[in-house]
Every structure is written in structure tokens, then in C-alpha cells.
PDB file of C-alpha atoms and ligand atoms in Angstrom:
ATOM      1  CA  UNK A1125       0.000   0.000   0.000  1.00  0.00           C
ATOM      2  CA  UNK A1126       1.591   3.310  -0.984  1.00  0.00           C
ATOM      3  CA  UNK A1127       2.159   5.625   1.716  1.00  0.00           C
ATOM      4  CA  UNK A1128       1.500   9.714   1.032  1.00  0.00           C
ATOM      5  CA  UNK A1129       0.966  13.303   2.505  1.00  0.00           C
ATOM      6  CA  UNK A1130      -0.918  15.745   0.533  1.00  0.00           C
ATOM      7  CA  UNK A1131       0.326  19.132  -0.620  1.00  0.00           C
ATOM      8  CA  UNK A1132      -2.112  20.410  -2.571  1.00  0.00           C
ATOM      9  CA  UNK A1133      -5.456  20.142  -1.826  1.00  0.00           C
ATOM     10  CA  UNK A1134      -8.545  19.838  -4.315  1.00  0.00           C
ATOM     11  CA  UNK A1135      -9.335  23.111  -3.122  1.00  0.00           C
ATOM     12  CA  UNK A1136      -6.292  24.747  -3.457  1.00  0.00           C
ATOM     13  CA  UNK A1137      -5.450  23.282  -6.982  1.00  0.00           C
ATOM     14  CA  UNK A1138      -9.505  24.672  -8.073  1.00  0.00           C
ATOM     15  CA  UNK A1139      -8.549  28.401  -6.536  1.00  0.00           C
ATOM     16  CA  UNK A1140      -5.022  28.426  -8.159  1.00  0.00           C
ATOM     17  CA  UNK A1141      -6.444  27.058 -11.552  1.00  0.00           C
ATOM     18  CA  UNK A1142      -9.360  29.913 -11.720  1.00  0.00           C
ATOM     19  CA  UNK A1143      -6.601  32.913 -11.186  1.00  0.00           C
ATOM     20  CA  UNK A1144      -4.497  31.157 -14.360  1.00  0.00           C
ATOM     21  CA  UNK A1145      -7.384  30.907 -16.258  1.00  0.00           C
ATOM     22  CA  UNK A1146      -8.136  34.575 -15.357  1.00  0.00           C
ATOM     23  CA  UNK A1147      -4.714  35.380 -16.304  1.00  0.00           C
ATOM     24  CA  UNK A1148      -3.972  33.678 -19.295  1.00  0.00           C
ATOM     25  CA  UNK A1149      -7.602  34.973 -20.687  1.00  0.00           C
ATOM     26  CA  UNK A1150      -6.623  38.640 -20.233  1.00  0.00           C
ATOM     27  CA  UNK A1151      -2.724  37.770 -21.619  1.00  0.00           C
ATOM     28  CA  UNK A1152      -4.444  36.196 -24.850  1.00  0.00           C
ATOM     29  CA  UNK A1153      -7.324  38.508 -25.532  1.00  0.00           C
ATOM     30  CA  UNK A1154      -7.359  39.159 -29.109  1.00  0.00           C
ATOM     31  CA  UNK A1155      -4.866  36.371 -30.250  1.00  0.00           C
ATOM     32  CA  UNK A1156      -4.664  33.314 -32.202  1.00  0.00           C
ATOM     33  CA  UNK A1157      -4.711  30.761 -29.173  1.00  0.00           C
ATOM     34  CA  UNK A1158      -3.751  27.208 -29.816  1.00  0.00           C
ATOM     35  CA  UNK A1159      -3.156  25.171 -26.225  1.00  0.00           C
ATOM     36  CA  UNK A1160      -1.082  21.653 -26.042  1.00  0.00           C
ATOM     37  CA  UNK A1161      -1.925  19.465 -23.450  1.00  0.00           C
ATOM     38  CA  UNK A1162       1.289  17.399 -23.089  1.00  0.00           C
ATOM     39  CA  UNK A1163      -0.300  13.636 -22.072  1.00  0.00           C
ATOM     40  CA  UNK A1164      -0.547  12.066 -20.174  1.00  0.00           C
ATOM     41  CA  UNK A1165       0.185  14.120 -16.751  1.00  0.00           C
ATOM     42  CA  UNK A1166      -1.136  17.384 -17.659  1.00  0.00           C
ATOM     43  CA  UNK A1167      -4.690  16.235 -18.687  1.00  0.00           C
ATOM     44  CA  UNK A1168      -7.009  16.726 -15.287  1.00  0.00           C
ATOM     45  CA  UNK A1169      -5.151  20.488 -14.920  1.00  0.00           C
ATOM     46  CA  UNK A1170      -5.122  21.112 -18.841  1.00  0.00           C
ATOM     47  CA  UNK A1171      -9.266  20.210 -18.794  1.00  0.00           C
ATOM     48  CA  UNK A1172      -9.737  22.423 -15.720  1.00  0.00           C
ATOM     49  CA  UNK A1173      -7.798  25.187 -17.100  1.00  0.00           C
ATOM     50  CA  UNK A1174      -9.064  25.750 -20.598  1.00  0.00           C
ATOM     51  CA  UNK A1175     -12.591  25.900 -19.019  1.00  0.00           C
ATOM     52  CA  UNK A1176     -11.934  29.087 -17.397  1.00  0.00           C
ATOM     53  CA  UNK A1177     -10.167  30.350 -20.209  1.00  0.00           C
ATOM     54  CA  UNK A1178     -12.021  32.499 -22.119  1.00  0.00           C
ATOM     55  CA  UNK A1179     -10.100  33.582 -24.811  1.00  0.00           C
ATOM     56  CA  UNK A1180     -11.872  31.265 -28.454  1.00  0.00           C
ATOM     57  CA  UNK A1181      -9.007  28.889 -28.589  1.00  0.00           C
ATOM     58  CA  UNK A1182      -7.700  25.486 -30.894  1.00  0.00           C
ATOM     59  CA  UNK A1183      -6.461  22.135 -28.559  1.00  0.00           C
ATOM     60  CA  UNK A1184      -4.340  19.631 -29.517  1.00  0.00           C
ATOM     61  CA  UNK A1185      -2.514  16.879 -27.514  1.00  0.00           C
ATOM     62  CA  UNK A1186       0.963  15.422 -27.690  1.00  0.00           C
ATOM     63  CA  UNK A1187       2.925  13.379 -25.575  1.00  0.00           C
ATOM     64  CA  UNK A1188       6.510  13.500 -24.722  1.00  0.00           C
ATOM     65  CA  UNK A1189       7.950  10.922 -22.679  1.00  0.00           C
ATOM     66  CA  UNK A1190      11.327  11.033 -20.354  1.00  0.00           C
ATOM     67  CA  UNK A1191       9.940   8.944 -17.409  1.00  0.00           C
ATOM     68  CA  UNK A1192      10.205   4.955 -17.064  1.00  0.00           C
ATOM     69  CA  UNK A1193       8.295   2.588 -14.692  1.00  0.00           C
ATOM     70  CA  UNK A1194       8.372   5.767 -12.541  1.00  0.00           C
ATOM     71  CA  UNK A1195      12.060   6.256 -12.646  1.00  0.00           C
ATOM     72  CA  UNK A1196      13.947   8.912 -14.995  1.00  0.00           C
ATOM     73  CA  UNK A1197      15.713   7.419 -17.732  1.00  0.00           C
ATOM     74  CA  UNK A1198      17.190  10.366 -19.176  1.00  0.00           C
ATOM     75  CA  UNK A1199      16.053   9.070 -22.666  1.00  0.00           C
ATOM     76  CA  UNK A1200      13.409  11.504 -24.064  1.00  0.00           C
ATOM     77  CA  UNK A1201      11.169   9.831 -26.356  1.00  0.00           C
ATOM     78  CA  UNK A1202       8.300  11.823 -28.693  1.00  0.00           C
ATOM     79  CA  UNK A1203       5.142   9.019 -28.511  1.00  0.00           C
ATOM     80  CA  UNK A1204       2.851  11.176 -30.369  1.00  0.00           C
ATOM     81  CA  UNK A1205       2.441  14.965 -31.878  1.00  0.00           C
ATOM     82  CA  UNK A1206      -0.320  17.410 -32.201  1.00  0.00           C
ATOM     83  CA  UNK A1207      -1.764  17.571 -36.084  1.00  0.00           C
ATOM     84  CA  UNK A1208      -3.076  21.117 -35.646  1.00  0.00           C
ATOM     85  CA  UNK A1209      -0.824  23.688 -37.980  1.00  0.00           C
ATOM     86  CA  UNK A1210       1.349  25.638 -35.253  1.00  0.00           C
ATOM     87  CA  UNK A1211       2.207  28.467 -38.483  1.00  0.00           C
ATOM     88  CA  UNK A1212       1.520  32.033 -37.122  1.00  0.00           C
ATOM     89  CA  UNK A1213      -0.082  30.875 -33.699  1.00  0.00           C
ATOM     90  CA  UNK A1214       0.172  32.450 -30.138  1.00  0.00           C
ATOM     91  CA  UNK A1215       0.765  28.628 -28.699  1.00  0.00           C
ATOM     92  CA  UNK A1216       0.090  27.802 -25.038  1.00  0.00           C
ATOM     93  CA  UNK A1217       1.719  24.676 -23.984  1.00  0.00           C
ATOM     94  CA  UNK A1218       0.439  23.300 -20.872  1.00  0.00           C
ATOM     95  CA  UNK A1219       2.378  20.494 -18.527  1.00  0.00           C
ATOM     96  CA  UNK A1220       2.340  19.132 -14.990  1.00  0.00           C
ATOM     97  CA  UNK A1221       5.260  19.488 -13.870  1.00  0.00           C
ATOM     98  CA  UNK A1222       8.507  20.708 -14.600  1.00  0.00           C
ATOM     99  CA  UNK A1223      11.673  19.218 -12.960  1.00  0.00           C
ATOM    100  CA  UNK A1224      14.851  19.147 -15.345  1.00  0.00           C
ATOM    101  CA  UNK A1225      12.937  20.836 -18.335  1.00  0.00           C
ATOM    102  CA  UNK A1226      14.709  18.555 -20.474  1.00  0.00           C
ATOM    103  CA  UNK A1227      11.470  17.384 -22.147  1.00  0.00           C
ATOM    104  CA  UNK A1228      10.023  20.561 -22.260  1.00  0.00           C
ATOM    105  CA  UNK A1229      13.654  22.161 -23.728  1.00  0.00           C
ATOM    106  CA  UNK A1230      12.991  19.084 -26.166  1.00  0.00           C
ATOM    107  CA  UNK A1231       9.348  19.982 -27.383  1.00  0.00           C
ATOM    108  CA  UNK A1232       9.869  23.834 -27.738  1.00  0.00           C
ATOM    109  CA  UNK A1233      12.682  22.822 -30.041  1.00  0.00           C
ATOM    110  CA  UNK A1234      10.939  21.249 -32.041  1.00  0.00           C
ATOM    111  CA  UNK A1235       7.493  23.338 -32.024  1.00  0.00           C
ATOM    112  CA  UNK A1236       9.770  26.551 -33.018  1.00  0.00           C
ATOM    113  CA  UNK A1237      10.437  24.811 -36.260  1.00  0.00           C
ATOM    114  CA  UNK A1238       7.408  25.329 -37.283  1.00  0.00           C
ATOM    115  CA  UNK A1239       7.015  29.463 -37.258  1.00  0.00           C
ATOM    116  CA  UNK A1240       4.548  29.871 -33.919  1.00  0.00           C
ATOM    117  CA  UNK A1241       4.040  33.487 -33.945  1.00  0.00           C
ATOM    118  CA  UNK A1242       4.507  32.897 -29.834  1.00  0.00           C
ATOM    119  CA  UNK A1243       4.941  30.420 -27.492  1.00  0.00           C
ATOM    120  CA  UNK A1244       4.814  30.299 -23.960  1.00  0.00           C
ATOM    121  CA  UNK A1245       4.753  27.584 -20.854  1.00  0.00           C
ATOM    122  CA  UNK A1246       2.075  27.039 -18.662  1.00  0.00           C
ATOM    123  CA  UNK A1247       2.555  24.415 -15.561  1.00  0.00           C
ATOM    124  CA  UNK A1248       0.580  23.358 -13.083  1.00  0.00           C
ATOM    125  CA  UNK A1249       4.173  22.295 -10.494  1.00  0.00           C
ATOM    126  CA  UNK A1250       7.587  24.026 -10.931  1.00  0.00           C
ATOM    127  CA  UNK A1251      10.317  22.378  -9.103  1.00  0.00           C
ATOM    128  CA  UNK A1252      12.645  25.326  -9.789  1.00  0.00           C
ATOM    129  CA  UNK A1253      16.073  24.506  -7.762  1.00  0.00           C
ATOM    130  CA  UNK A1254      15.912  21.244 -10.542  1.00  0.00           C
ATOM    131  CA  UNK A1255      16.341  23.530 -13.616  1.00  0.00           C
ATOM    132  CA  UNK A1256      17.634  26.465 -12.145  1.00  0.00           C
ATOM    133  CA  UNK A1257      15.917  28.394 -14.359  1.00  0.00           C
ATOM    134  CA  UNK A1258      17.327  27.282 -17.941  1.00  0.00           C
ATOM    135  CA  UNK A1259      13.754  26.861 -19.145  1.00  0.00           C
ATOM    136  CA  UNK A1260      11.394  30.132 -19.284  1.00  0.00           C
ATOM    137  CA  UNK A1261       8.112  29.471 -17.808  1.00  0.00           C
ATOM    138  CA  UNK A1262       5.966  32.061 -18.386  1.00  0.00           C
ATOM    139  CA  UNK A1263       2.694  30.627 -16.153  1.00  0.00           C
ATOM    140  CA  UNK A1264       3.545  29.078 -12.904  1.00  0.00           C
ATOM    141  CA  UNK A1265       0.827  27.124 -10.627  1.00  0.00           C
ATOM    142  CA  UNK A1266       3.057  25.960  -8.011  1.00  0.00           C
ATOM    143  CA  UNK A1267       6.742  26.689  -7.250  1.00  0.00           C
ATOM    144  CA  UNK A1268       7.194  23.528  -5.445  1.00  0.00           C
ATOM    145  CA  UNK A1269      10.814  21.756  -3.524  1.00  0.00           C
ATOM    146  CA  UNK A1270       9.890  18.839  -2.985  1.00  0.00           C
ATOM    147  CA  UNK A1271      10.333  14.665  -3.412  1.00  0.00           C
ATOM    148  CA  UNK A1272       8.173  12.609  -6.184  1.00  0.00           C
ATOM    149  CA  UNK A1273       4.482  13.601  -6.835  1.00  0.00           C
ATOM    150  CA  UNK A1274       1.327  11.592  -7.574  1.00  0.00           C
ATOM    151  CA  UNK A1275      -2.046  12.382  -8.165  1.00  0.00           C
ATOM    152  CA  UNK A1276      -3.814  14.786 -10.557  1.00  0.00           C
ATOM    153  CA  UNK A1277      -2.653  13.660 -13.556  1.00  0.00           C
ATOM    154  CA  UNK A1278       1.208  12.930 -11.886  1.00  0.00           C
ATOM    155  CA  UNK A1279       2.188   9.412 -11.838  1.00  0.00           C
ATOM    156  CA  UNK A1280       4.862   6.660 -10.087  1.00  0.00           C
ATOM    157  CA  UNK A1281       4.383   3.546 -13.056  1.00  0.00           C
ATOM    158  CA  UNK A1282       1.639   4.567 -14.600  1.00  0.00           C
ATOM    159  CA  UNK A1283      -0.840   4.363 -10.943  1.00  0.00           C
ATOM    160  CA  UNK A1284      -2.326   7.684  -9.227  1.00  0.00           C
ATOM    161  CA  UNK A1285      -2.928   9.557 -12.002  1.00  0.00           C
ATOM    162  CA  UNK A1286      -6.630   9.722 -10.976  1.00  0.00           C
ATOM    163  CA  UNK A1287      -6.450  11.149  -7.172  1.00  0.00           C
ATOM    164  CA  UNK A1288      -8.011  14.479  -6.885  1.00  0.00           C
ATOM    165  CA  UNK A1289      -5.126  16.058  -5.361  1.00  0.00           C
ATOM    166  CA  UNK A1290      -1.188  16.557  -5.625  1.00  0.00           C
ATOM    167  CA  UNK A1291       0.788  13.958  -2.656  1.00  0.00           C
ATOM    168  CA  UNK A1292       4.038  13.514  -2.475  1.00  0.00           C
ATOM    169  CA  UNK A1293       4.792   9.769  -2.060  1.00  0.00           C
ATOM    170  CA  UNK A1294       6.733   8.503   0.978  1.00  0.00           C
ATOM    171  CA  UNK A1295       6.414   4.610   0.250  1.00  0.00           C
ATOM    172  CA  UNK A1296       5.332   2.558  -2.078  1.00  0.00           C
TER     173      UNK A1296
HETATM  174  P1  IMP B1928      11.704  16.882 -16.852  1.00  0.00           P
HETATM  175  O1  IMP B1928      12.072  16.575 -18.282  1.00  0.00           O
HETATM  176  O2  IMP B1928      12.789  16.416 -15.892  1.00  0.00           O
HETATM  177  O3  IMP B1928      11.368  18.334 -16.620  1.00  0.00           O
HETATM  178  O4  IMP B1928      10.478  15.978 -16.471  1.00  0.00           O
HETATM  179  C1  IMP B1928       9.232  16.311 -16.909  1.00  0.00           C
HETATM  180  C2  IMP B1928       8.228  15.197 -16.852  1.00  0.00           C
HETATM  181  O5  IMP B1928       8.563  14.154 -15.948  1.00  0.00           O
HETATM  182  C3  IMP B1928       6.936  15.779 -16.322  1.00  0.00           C
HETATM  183  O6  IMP B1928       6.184  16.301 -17.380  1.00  0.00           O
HETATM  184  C4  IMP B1928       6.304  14.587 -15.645  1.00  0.00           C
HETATM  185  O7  IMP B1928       5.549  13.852 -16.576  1.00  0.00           O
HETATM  186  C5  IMP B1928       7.483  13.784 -15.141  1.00  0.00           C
HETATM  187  N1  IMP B1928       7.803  14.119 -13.718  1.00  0.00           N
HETATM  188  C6  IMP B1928       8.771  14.909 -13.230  1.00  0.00           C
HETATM  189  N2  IMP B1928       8.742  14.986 -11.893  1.00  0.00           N
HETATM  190  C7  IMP B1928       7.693  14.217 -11.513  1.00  0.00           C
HETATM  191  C8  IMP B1928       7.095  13.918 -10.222  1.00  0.00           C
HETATM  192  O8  IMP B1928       7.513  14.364  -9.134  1.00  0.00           O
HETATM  193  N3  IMP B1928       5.998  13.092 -10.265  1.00  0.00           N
HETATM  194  C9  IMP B1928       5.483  12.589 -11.422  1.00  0.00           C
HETATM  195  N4  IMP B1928       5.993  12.867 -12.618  1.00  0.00           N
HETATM  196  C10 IMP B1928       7.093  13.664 -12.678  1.00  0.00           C
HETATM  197 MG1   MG B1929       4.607  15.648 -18.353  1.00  0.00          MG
END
């Protein structure tokens, strides 16, 4: 049985999310919006979000993987890609957490290739003392230091993805 404390509440996550989606609706007013939900972990914060966003926007999903069987691998893999043109749009990528930014560092890489007129980061969990800052994140949830995360979309192997709120996982 694994063992967890909570550190975000479904309470506090819900608050948090409405002020983004305040934010982010004022920042794009006017503009070509096209958000990526990067799967699997963003998905719960990237459905809550865009719902108070209320800028007319284009999704599209794509999923970037650098985690195995809950351990890093350092291997970043691209599973699958949005089909949406990115040409001359104000993109909004949305993740769940950033620790390295390696797979994020990846994606934008490869997303600029394709003329965006902008791009910018949304995530729901910044673990900033991991990256120390060598990937831009323009919208910020959480600035968290802490150990491994489950729940709301976060993972260990594949299992918590569906508890309502963010724990960080003492055993397993
Ligand atoms: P990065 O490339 O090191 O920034 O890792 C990014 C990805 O790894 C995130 O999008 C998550 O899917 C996963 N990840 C990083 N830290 C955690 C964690 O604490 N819990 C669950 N998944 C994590
Ligand atoms: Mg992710």
C-alpha cells in the first residue's frame, strides 16, 4: 500500500487554476490561441484550465515521454504529436510538472520549427532549484521543492494519475 501526505489540496489546486485561467484569458485577448496538453500528466489540470479560459481557442494533444516505470531514464522519447498547424499561432503549452525541463527544452525545439508566432509555458508544479531556471516558464501554478508527486494527472508507473489532489509519495 503506498504511503503519502498531501500538498495540494482539491481546493487549493480549483482556486489556483481559476486565477491562471483569469490570467492567461486577459494575456491572450485578441490572439490566435492554440493550447497543447502534453499527455498524459497534464490532462485533469489542462481540462480544468481551458474551461476558465475564455479567450476562443484550438487544442491539440501530444505526448513526450522522459519517465520509465516511474524512474527517470534520461532518454526523451516523442510518442505522439499534435496535427493542428502551429504556423503564425500564439501557442500555449500546458504540462504538470517541470523538474529538469529537459522534455520541455525538447518539445519547444521542435514546435519553433514550425514558425509559432509565440509560445509560452504554462505548468501546473515548478520544481525550480531542478532547472535552475534554464527553461522560461511564463505561467507558474506551483513553485514547489519537494520529493516525487502523484495524483492529478502525476504518476509513479503509470498508478495515481486519478487522485483528486497533488501527494508527495513517501512509500510505495
Ligand atoms: P523533466 O524533463 O525532468 O522536466 O520531467 C518532466 C516530466 O517528468 C513531467 O512532465 C512529468 O511527466 C514527469 N515528472 C517529473 N517529476 C515528476 C514527479 O515528481 N511526479 C510525477 N511525474 C514527474
Ligand atoms: Mg509531463
Amino acid at each position: 500500500m503506498a504511503e503519502y501526505n498531501i500538498i495540494l489540496t482539491k481546493e487549493t489546486i480549483r482556486n489556483r487554476v481559476k486565477e491562471l485561467g483569469e490570467t492567461i484569458s486577459n494575456d491572450y485577448n485578441g490572439k490566435n490561441l492554440l493550447v497543447i496538453c502534453m499527455l498524459k500528466g497534464a490532462v485533469h489540470f489542462f481540462s480544468d484550465l481551458i474551461r476558465h479560459i475564455s479567450t476562443p481557442m484550438l487544442v491539440d494533444f501530444a505526448r513526450v515521454s522522459s519517465y520509465k516505470s516511474g524512474k527517470t531514464s534520461g532518454q526523451i522519447e516523442k510518442i505522439s504529436d499534435i496535427t493542428i498547424d502551429v504556423y503564425q499561432k500564439d501557442v500555449l503549452i500546458i504540462e504538470d510538472i517541470v523538474d529538469s525541463g529537459n522534455t520541455l527544452r525538447y518539445y519547444i525545439d521542435k514546435i519553433k520549427k514550425s514558425s509559432p508566432k509565440t509560445i509560452k509555458i504554462c505548468t501546473l508544479i515548478n520544481k525550480p532549484s531542478k532547472h535552475k531556471g534554464c527553461v522560461k516558464i511564463d505561467y507558474v501554478g506551483f513553485n514547489l521543492d519537494c520529493g516525487y508527486l502523484i495524483g492529478y494527472g502525476l504518476d509513479f508507473a503509470e498508478r495515481y494519475r486519478e487522485l483528486p489532489f497533488v501527494a508527495q509519495l513517501t512509500s510505495e
